[in-house]
mmCIF file of C-alpha atoms in Angstrom:
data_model
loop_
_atom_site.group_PDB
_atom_site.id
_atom_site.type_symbol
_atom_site.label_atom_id
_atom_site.label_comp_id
_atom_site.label_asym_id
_atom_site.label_seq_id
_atom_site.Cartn_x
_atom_site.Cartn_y
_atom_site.Cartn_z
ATOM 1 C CA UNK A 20 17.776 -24.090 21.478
ATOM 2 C CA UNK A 21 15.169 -26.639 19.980
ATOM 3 C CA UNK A 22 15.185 -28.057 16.734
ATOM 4 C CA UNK A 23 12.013 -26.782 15.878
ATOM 5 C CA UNK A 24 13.593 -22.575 17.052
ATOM 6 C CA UNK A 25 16.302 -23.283 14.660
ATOM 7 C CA UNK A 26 14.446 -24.485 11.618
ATOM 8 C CA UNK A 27 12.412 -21.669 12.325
ATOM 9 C CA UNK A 28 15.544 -19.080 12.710
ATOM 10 C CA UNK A 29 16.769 -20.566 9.478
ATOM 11 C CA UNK A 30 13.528 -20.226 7.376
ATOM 12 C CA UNK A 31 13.049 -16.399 8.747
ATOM 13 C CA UNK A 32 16.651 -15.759 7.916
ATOM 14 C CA UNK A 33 16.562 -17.311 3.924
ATOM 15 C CA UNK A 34 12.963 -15.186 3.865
ATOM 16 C CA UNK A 35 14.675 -12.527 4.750
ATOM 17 C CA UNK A 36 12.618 -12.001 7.626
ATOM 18 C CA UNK A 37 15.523 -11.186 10.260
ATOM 19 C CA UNK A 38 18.902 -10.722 9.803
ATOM 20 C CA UNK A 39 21.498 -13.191 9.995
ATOM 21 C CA UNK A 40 22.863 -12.974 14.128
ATOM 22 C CA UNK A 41 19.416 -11.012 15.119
ATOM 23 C CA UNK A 42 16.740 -11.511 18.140
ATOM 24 C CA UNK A 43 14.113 -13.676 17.006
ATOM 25 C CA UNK A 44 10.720 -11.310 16.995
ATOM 26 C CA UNK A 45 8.464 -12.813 19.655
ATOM 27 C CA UNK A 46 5.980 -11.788 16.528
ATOM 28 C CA UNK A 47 6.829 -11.518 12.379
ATOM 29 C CA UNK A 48 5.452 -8.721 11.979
ATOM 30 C CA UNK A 49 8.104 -6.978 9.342
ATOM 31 C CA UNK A 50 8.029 -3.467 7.558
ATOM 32 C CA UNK A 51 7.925 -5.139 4.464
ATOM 33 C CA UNK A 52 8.954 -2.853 1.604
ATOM 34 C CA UNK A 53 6.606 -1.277 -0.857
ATOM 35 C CA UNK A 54 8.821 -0.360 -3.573
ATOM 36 C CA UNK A 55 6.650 0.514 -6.507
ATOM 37 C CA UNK A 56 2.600 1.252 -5.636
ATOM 38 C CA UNK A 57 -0.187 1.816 -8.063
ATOM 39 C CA UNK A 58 -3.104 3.522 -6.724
ATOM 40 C CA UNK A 59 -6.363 3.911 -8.586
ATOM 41 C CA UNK A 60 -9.328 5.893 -7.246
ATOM 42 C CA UNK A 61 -13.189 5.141 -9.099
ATOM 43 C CA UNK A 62 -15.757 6.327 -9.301
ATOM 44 C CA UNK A 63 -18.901 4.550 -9.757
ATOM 45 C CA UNK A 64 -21.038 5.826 -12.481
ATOM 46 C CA UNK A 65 -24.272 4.622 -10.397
ATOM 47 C CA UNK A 66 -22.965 4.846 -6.481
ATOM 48 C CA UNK A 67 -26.765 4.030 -5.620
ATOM 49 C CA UNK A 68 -27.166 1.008 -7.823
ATOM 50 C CA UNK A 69 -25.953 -1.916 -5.392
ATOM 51 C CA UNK A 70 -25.297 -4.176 -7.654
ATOM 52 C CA UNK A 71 -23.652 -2.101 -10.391
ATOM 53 C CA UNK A 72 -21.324 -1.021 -7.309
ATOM 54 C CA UNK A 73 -20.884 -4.516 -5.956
ATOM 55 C CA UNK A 74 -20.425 -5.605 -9.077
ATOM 56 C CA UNK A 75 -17.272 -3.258 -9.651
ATOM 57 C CA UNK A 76 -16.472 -4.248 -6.213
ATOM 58 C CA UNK A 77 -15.882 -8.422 -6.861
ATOM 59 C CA UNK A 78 -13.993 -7.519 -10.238
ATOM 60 C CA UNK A 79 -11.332 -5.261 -8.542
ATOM 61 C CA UNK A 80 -11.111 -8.068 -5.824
ATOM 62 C CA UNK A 81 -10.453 -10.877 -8.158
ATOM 63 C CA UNK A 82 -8.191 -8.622 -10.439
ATOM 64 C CA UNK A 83 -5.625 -8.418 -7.494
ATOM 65 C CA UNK A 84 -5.043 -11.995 -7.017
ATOM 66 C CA UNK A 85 -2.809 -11.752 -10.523
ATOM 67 C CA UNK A 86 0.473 -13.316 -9.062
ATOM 68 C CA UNK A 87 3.040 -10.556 -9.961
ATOM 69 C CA UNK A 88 1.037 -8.279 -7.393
ATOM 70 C CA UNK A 89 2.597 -8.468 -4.442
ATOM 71 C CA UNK A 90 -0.143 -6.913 -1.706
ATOM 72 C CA UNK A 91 -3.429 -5.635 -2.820
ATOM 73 C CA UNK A 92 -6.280 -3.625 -0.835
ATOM 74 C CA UNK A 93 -9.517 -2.399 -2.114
ATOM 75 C CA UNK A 94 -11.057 -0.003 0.199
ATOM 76 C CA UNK A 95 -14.181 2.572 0.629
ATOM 77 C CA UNK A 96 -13.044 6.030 2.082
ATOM 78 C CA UNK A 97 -12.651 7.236 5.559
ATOM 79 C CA UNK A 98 -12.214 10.978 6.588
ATOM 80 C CA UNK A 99 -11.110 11.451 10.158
ATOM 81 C CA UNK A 100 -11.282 14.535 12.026
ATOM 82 C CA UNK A 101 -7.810 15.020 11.857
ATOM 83 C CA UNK A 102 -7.490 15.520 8.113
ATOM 84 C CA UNK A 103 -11.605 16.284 6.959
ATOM 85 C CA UNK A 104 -10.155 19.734 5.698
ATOM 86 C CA UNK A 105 -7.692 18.204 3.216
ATOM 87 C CA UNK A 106 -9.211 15.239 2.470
ATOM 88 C CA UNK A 107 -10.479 13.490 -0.642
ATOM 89 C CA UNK A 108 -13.294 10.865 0.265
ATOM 90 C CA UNK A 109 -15.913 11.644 -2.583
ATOM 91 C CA UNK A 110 -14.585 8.337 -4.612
ATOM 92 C CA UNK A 111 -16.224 4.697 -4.403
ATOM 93 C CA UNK A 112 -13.378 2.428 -4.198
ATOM 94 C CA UNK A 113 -9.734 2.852 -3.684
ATOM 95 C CA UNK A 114 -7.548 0.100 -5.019
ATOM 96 C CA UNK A 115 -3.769 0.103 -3.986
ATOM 97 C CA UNK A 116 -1.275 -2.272 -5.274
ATOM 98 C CA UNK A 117 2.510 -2.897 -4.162
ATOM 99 C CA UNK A 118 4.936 -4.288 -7.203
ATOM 100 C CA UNK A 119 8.523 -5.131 -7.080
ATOM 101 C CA UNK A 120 9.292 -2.189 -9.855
ATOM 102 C CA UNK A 121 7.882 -0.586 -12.532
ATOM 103 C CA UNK A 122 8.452 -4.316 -15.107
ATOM 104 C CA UNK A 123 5.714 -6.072 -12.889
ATOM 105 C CA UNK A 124 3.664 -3.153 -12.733
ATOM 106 C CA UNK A 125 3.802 -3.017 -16.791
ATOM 107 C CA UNK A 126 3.250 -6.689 -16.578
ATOM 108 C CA UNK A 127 0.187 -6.320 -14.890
ATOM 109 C CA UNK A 128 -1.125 -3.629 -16.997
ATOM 110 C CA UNK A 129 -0.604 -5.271 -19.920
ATOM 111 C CA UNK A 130 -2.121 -8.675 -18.770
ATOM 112 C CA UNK A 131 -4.583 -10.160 -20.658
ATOM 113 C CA UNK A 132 -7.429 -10.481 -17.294
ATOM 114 C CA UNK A 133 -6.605 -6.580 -16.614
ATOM 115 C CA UNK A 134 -7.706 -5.541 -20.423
ATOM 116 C CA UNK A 135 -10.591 -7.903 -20.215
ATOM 117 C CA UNK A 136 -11.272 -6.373 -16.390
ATOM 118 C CA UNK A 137 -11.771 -2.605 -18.309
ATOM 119 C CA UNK A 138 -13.637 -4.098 -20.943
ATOM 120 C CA UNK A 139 -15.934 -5.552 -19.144
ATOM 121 C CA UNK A 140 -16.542 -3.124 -16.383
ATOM 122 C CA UNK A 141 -15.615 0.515 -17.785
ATOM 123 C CA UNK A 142 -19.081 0.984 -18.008
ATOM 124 C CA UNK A 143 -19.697 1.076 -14.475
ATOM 125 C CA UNK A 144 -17.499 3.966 -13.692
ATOM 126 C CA UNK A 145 -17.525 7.662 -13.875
ATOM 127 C CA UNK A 146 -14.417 8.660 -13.789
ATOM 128 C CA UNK A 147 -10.375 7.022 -12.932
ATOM 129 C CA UNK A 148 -7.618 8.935 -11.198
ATOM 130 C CA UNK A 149 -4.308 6.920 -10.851
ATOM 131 C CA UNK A 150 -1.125 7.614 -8.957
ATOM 132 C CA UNK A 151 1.998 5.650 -9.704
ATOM 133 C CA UNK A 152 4.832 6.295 -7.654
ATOM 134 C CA UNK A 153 8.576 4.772 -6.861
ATOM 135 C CA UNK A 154 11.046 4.987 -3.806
ATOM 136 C CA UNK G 27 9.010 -35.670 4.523
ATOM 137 C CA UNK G 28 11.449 -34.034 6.330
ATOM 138 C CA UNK G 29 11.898 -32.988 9.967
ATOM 139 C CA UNK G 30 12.716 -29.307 8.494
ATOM 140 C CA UNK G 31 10.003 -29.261 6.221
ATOM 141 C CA UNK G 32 7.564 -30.495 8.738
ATOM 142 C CA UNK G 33 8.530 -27.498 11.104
ATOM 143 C CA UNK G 34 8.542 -25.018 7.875
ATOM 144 C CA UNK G 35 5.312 -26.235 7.621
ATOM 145 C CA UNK G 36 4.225 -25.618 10.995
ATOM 146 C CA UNK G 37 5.843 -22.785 11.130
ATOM 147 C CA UNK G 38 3.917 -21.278 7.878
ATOM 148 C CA UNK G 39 0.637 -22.720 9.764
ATOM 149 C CA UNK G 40 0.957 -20.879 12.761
ATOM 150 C CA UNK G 41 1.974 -17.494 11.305
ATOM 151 C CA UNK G 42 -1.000 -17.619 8.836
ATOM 152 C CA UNK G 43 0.999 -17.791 5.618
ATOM 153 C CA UNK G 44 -0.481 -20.952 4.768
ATOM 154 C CA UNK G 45 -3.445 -22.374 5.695
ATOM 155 C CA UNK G 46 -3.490 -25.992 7.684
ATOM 156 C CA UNK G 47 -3.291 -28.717 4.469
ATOM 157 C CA UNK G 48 -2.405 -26.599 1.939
ATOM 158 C CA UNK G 49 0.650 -27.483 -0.362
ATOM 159 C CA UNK G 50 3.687 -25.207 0.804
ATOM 160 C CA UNK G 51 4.143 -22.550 -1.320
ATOM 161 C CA UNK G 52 7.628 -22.715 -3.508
ATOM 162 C CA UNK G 53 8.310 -19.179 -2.695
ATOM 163 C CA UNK G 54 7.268 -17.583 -0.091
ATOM 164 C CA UNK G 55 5.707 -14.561 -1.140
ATOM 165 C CA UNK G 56 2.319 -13.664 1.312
ATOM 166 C CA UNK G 57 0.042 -11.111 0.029
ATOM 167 C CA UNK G 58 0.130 -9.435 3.622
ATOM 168 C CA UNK G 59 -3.163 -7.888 4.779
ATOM 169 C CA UNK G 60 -3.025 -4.293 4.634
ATOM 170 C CA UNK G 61 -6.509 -2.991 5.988
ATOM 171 C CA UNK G 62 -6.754 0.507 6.398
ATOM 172 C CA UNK G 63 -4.525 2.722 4.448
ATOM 173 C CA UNK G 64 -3.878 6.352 4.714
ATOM 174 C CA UNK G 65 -2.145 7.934 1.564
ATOM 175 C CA UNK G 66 -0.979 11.080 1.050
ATOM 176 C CA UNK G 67 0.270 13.615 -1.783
ATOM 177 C CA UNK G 68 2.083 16.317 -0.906
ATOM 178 C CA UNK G 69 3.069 19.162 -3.509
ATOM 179 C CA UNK G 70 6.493 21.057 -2.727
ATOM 180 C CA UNK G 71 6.149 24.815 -2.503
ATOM 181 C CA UNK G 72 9.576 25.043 -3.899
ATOM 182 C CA UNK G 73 9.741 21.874 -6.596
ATOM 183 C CA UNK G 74 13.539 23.266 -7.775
ATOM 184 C CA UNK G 75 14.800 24.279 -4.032
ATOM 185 C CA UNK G 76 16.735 21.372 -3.465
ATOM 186 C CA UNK G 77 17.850 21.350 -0.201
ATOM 187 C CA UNK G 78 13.732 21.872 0.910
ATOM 188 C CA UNK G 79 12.755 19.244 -0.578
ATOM 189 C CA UNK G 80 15.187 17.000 0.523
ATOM 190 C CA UNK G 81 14.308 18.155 3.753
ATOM 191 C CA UNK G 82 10.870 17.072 3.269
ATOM 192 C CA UNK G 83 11.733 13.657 2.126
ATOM 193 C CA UNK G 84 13.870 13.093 4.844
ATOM 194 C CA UNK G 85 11.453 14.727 7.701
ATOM 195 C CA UNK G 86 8.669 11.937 5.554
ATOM 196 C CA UNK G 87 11.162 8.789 5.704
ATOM 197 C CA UNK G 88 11.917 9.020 9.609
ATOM 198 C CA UNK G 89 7.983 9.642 10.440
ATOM 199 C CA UNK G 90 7.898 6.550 8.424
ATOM 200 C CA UNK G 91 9.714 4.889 11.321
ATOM 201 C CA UNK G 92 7.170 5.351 14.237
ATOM 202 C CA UNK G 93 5.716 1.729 15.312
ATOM 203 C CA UNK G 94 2.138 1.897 14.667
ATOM 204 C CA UNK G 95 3.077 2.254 10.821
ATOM 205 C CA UNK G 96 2.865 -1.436 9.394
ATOM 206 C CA UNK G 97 4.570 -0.759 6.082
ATOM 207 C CA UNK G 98 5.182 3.002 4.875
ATOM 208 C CA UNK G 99 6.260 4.275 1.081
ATOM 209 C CA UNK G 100 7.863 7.429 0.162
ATOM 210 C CA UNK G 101 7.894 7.815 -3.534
ATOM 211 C CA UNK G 102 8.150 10.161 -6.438
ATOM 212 C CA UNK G 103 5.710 9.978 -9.667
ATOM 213 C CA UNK G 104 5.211 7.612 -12.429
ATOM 214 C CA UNK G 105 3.816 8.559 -15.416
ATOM 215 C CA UNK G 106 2.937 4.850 -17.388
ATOM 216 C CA UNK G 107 2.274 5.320 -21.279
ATOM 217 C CA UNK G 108 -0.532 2.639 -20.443
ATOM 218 C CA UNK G 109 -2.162 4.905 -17.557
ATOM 219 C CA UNK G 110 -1.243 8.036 -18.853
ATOM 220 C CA UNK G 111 -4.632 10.329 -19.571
ATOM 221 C CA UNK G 112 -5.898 9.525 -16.088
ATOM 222 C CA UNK G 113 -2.728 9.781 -13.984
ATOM 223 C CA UNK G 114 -1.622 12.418 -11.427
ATOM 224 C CA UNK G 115 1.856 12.887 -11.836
ATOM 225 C CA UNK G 116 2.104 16.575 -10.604
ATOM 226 C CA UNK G 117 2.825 16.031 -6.975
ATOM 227 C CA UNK G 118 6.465 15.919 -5.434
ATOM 228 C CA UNK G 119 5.963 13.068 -3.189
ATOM 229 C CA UNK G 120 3.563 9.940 -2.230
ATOM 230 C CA UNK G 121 3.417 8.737 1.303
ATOM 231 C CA UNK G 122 1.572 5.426 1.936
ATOM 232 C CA UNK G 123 1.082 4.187 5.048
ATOM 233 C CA UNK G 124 -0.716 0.673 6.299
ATOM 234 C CA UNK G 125 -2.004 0.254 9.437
ATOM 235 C CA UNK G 126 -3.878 -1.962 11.110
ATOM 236 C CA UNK G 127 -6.939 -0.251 11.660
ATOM 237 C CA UNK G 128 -8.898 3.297 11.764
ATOM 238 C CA UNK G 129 -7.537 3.169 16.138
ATOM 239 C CA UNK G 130 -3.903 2.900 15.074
ATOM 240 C CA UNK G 131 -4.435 5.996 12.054
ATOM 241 C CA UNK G 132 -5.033 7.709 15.186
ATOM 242 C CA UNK G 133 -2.497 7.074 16.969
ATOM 243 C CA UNK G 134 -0.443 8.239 14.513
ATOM 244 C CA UNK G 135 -1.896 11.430 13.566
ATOM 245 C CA UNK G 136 -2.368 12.827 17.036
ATOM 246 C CA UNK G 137 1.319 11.543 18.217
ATOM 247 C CA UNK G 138 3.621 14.486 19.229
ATOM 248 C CA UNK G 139 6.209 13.371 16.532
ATOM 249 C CA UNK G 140 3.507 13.540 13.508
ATOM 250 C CA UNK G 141 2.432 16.753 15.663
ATOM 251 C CA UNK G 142 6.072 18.100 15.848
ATOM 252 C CA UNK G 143 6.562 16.783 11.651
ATOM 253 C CA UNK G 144 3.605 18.950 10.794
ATOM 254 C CA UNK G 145 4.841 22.500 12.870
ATOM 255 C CA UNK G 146 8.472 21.975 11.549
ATOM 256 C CA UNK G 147 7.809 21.293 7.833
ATOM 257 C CA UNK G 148 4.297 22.791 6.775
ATOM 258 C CA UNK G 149 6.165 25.828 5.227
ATOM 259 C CA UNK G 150 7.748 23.300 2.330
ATOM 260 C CA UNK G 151 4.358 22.707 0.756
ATOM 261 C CA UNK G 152 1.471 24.380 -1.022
ATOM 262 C CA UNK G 153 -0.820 21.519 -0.424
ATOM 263 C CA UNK G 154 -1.432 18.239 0.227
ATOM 264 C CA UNK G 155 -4.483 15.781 -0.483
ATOM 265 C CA UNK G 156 -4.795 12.755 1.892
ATOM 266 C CA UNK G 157 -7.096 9.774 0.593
ATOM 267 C CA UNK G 158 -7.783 6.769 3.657
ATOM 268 C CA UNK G 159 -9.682 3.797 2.943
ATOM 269 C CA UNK G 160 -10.371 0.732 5.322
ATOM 270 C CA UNK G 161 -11.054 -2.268 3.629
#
């Protein structure tokens, strides 16, 4: 084995990457876990006015670069055939988040950018839903 | 700097956790990519029948397992005092799933194991609400 197969053995090991003794993954691509996820639905209070709307979109964007988030995606809704007849795609943008636990979660509630994020941009939506949940 | 460093580096470089120049993080702690996501609420039809709704968790967990799925989360409600007057708390459990894209959704949904999941479970729940978004 190289140098260069066992540094990178060790690193994926101490990451946690692979397991101690395991195959090396021709590509890291790991289930990471998703422990605690907050997910927000909005919607806009002017869904024609582009730059009201693209305006909420940049502030959710930079909002989820707050280090204690761990993964972030803000997303516009897709219904697929398979699931049209249950589905809920009638909101602007959808805006999951993955924390550690519930502390970071609070943490990033609580954080001075969030409260200044509703300040400044509660005015451009109609309406909130959250779901919080925990494995 | 040295040799193991300069391979963590590379190493970091090549997987896309870092880009090519920039100072290596402390911690390594990527904010993976997570596209397209397909979330889903389901609501119990017996909420104080144990032994169905374990079944359901456990019939949610191993669909959790099939490849396509990049990351998957099977949780129960949080109710935040912060989030409170806009949260939905009253469903039994959250599935999120990340995939790569809107092709690999659908691979999922039409396999014969989400097919099979679907036919063997359907009679533990009074409804479910499924919100996708693609980045």
């Amino acid at each position: 084995m190289s140098p260069v197969m066992k540094n990178r053995r060790e690193f994926l090991q101490k990451s946690g990457l692979i397991a101690a003794g395991a195959a090396l993954p021709t590509a890291v691509a790991p289930k990471t876990n998703m422990n605690f996820i907050h997910h927000v639905l909005f919607w806009a209070k002017n869904p024609s006015n582009q730059a009201e709307v693209t305006q909420l979109k940049n502030a959710l964007v930079s909002l989820g670069k707050l280090p204690m988030i761990q993964q972030v995606h803000v997303g516009s809704p897709v219904v697929t055939d398979f699931d049209k007849s249950v589905t809920d795609g009638s909101y602007s943008f959808s805006v999951v988040m993955v924390f550690e636990n519930a502390q970071k979660e609070s943490e990033y509630l609580h954080h001075p950018l969030h409260l200044k994020f509703i300040d400044e941009n509660k005015h451009l939506w109609s309406k909130v839903v959250v779901m919080d949940s925990v494995q």
